Coordinates of C-alpha atoms in Angstrom, one line a residue:
M1 CA 0.0 0.0 0.0
L2 CA 1.3 3.4 -1.0
F3 CA 0.9 6.4 1.3
R4 CA 1.1 10.0 0.1
S5 CA 0.7 12.9 2.4
H6 CA 0.3 16.5 0.9
E7 CA 1.9 18.6 3.6
S8 CA 4.9 20.2 5.1
I9 CA 6.4 19.0 8.4
A10 CA 8.1 21.3 10.9
L11 CA 10.2 19.4 13.5
T12 CA 9.8 21.3 16.7
H13 CA 11.1 18.6 19.0
A14 CA 13.7 15.9 18.9
V15 CA 11.4 13.4 17.2
H16 CA 12.1 10.4 15.1
L17 CA 10.0 10.4 11.9
V18 CA 10.0 6.9 10.5
G19 CA 8.3 5.6 7.3
K20 CA 8.2 2.0 6.1
C21 CA 10.3 2.8 3.1
A22 CA 10.8 5.7 0.6
A23 CA 9.1 3.7 -2.2
M24 CA 5.9 3.5 -0.1
V25 CA 5.7 6.7 1.9
T26 CA 5.9 10.2 0.3
V27 CA 5.5 13.6 1.8
S28 CA 4.5 15.5 -1.3
E29 CA 3.9 19.0 -2.5
A30 CA 2.0 21.4 -0.1
S31 CA 0.1 24.5 -1.1
P32 CA 1.5 27.1 -0.8
A33 CA 4.9 25.6 -1.6
T34 CA 7.0 25.3 1.5
A35 CA 9.9 23.1 2.8
G36 CA 9.0 19.5 3.0
I37 CA 10.9 19.1 6.3
S38 CA 11.9 22.2 8.3
I39 CA 13.9 22.4 11.5
A40 CA 15.2 25.3 13.6
G41 CA 16.7 25.2 17.1
V42 CA 16.1 21.4 17.6
T43 CA 18.9 19.0 18.4
G44 CA 18.7 15.2 17.8
A45 CA 15.8 14.9 15.3
S46 CA 15.8 12.2 12.6
V47 CA 13.9 11.3 9.5
S48 CA 14.1 7.9 7.8
G49 CA 12.3 5.7 5.3
I50 CA 10.3 8.4 3.4
A51 CA 10.4 10.3 0.1
I52 CA 10.1 14.1 -0.1
S53 CA 8.9 15.5 -3.3
G54 CA 7.5 18.7 -4.8
H55 CA 8.6 21.1 -2.0
L56 CA 10.4 24.5 -1.9
P57 CA 13.0 23.3 -0.8
G58 CA 13.0 19.6 0.2
V59 CA 14.6 20.0 3.6
S60 CA 15.5 23.3 5.3
M61 CA 17.5 23.8 8.5
T62 CA 18.7 27.0 10.1
S63 CA 19.9 25.7 13.5
G64 CA 20.0 22.4 15.3
S65 CA 20.9 18.8 14.2
L66 CA 19.2 16.4 11.9
T67 CA 19.9 12.9 10.6
L68 CA 18.4 11.7 7.3
S69 CA 18.6 8.0 6.5
S70 CA 17.2 6.0 3.7
V71 CA 15.4 9.1 2.4
V72 CA 14.7 10.0 -1.2
I73 CA 14.6 13.7 -1.9
D74 CA 13.3 14.0 -5.4
G75 CA 11.9 16.7 -7.6
N76 CA 11.9 19.6 -5.2
A77 CA 12.7 23.2 -6.1
S78 CA 15.3 25.7 -4.9
A79 CA 17.4 23.1 -3.2
G80 CA 17.1 19.5 -2.2
V81 CA 18.6 20.2 1.2
T82 CA 19.6 23.7 2.5
I83 CA 21.4 24.2 5.7
S84 CA 22.7 27.5 7.1
G85 CA 24.2 28.7 10.4
A86 CA 27.1 27.7 12.6
A87 CA 24.7 25.8 14.9
S88 CA 23.5 23.6 12.1
T89 CA 24.7 20.0 11.5
I90 CA 23.2 17.3 9.3
E91 CA 24.0 13.7 8.7
I92 CA 22.7 12.1 5.5
D93 CA 23.1 8.3 5.2
D94 CA 22.0 5.8 2.5
S95 CA 19.9 8.5 0.7
V96 CA 19.3 10.0 -2.7
I97 CA 18.9 13.7 -3.6
R98 CA 18.0 14.2 -7.2
N99 CA 16.1 16.2 -9.8
T100 CA 16.1 19.5 -7.9
T101 CA 15.0 22.5 -10.1
A102 CA 15.9 26.1 -10.0
T103 CA 13.2 28.8 -9.3
V104 CA 12.8 32.4 -10.7
S105 CA 10.9 33.9 -7.7
P106 CA 12.5 33.6 -5.3
A107 CA 15.7 33.2 -7.4
S108 CA 17.5 30.0 -6.6
N109 CA 19.9 27.6 -8.2
G110 CA 18.5 24.2 -7.7
D111 CA 21.5 22.8 -5.8
G112 CA 21.2 19.2 -4.5
V113 CA 22.8 20.2 -1.1
D114 CA 23.4 23.9 -0.2
L115 CA 25.4 24.8 2.9
S116 CA 26.4 28.2 4.2
A117 CA 27.4 30.4 7.1
G118 CA 29.2 27.7 9.1
A119 CA 26.9 24.8 8.6
S120 CA 28.3 21.3 8.5
A121 CA 27.2 18.1 6.7
T122 CA 28.4 14.5 6.8
M123 CA 27.1 12.4 3.9
M124 CA 27.7 8.7 3.6
R125 CA 26.7 6.1 1.0
S126 CA 24.4 8.7 -0.7
A127 CA 23.8 9.7 -4.3
I128 CA 23.5 13.4 -5.5
V129 CA 22.1 13.1 -9.0
A130 CA 20.8 15.4 -11.8
N131 CA 20.4 18.6 -9.8
V132 CA 20.9 22.1 -11.2
D133 CA 23.9 24.4 -10.9
N134 CA 25.7 22.4 -8.2
G135 CA 25.3 18.9 -6.8
I136 CA 26.9 20.1 -3.5
Y137 CA 27.6 23.7 -2.8
A138 CA 29.4 25.0 0.4
T139 CA 30.3 28.6 1.2
G140 CA 31.4 30.6 4.2
D141 CA 33.9 30.5 7.0
G142 CA 33.5 27.3 9.0
T143 CA 31.2 25.6 6.5
S144 CA 32.3 22.0 6.1
V145 CA 31.4 18.9 4.1
T146 CA 32.4 15.3 4.5
F147 CA 31.3 13.0 1.7
Q148 CA 32.2 9.3 1.7
D149 CA 31.3 6.3 -0.4
G150 CA 28.9 8.2 -2.5
V151 CA 28.2 9.5 -6.1
V152 CA 27.7 13.0 -7.5
T153 CA 26.7 12.8 -11.1
D154 CA 24.9 14.4 -14.0
T155 CA 24.5 17.9 -12.5
R156 CA 22.7 20.1 -15.0
V157 CA 23.6 23.6 -16.1
K158 CA 21.6 26.7 -15.2
A159 CA 19.2 28.4 -17.7
S160 CA 22.1 30.6 -18.7
G161 CA 24.0 27.5 -19.7
D162 CA 26.8 27.8 -17.2
F163 CA 27.9 25.9 -14.1
G164 CA 26.5 22.4 -13.5
V165 CA 29.4 21.6 -11.1
G166 CA 29.4 18.4 -9.2
I167 CA 30.9 19.7 -5.9
D168 CA 31.6 23.4 -5.5
I169 CA 33.5 24.6 -2.4
V170 CA 34.1 28.4 -2.1
T171 CA 34.8 31.3 0.2
T172 CA 36.8 29.6 3.0
A173 CA 34.6 26.5 3.2
N174 CA 36.2 23.1 3.4
A175 CA 35.4 19.6 2.2
E176 CA 36.7 16.1 2.4
I177 CA 35.7 13.7 -0.4
D178 CA 36.6 10.0 0.1
R179 CA 36.0 6.8 -1.8
S180 CA 33.5 8.5 -4.1
Y181 CA 32.5 8.7 -7.8
V182 CA 32.1 12.2 -9.4
A183 CA 31.1 12.0 -13.1
R184 CA 29.2 13.6 -16.0
N185 CA 28.9 17.0 -14.4
H186 CA 29.4 20.2 -16.3
E187 CA 32.3 22.7 -16.2
A188 CA 34.1 20.7 -13.5
G189 CA 33.6 17.6 -11.3
L190 CA 34.9 19.5 -8.3
V191 CA 35.8 23.2 -7.7
S192 CA 37.8 24.8 -4.9
A193 CA 37.8 28.6 -5.0
A194 CA 38.3 31.8 -2.9
N195 CA 40.5 30.4 -0.1
S196 CA 38.5 27.2 0.4
S197 CA 40.1 23.8 1.0
L198 CA 39.3 20.5 -0.7
A199 CA 40.8 17.1 0.0
V200 CA 39.9 14.2 -2.4
S201 CA 41.1 10.7 -1.8
D202 CA 40.5 7.2 -3.2
S203 CA 38.0 8.5 -5.7
V204 CA 37.2 8.4 -9.4
I205 CA 36.5 11.7 -11.3
E206 CA 35.6 11.1 -14.9
S207 CA 33.6 12.2 -18.0
N208 CA 32.9 15.7 -16.9
V209 CA 31.9 17.9 -19.8
P210 CA 31.8 21.6 -20.7
S211 CA 29.1 24.1 -19.8
S212 CA 28.6 27.2 -21.9
A213 CA 31.7 28.6 -20.2
G214 CA 33.8 25.7 -21.5
Y215 CA 36.1 23.4 -19.6
G216 CA 34.8 20.1 -18.3
R217 CA 37.7 19.5 -16.0
G218 CA 38.1 16.9 -13.3
I219 CA 39.0 19.5 -10.7
T220 CA 39.4 23.3 -10.9
N221 CA 41.4 24.9 -8.2
D222 CA 40.9 28.7 -8.4
G223 CA 42.7 30.2 -5.5
G224 CA 42.0 27.4 -3.1
K225 CA 44.0 24.7 -1.4
V226 CA 43.5 21.2 -2.9
S227 CA 45.0 17.9 -2.0
V228 CA 44.5 14.7 -4.1
D229 CA 45.6 11.2 -3.1
N230 CA 45.1 7.9 -4.9
C231 CA 42.5 9.2 -7.4
T232 CA 41.8 8.4 -11.0
F233 CA 40.9 11.1 -13.5
D234 CA 39.5 9.7 -16.8
Q235 CA 37.9 11.2 -19.9
N236 CA 37.5 14.7 -18.6
V237 CA 37.5 17.6 -21.0
D238 CA 40.4 20.1 -21.0
V239 CA 42.5 18.7 -18.2
G240 CA 42.2 16.4 -15.2
I241 CA 43.3 19.1 -12.7
A242 CA 43.7 22.8 -13.3
S243 CA 45.3 24.9 -10.5
E244 CA 45.2 28.7 -11.1
G245 CA 44.6 32.0 -9.4
G246 CA 46.4 33.8 -6.7
G247 CA 47.2 31.7 -3.6
A248 CA 46.2 28.4 -5.3
V249 CA 48.0 25.4 -3.7
L250 CA 47.9 21.9 -5.2
D251 CA 49.3 18.7 -3.6
A252 CA 48.6 15.7 -5.9
K253 CA 50.1 12.2 -5.3
N254 CA 49.5 8.6 -6.1
S255 CA 47.0 9.5 -8.8
V256 CA 46.6 9.1 -12.6
D257 CA 45.1 11.4 -15.2
R258 CA 44.3 9.5 -18.5
K259 CA 42.6 10.4 -21.7
S260 CA 41.7 14.0 -20.9
V261 CA 39.9 15.3 -24.0
V262 CA 41.1 18.7 -25.3

């Protein structure tokens, strides 16, 4: 039996919202459009075994802590998951965030996961697929991402034709990517810019293609600090790794770049 609930859910206490499985339980679009799951100032809440679809955005958190496990966040607008504030932490396990769309009013990119202003996210065994502008985007001092054993693929360009980056880390944010697969994104599989830091290990970065701005690199380091260890770059366009801009630092070892397409 399938269960579909047309509503938005605000978590105001440290509750555990549990569905039978994401294929059978869906929290779908509300009217007017609001976040599917929202949380502010609550520590220790969790959501598992449901799908979240048709919301604006899928999940929103401004402070507190939240765990998402075995959740499918599909076809939402503005962002699949958006987290802001130094008091915000999220853990996403065994989940899928896909098919997020951009909006005109309010203007938004359609990122799969959007972190800012010191928020932190740990994502394990999860797939970030076919979102718009960025699969994962992190900005701001103290903002951090840990992504392990997952995939970030097929990120779509904006209406302007640019971006479509798999993982975009900017403005003093930091990220650690481990044992993951980053492929078929646009412009670059991964970006580190504006004094951010990015560490990538034991991962495959391949088949990234140009946006209207060109490139299609495996990694673009534009004034950031990037370390690469035991990674394979394959069939990217332009180069596997480009390090450029004032203050850019690159430490790459035990890795191979093959068949870059120029």
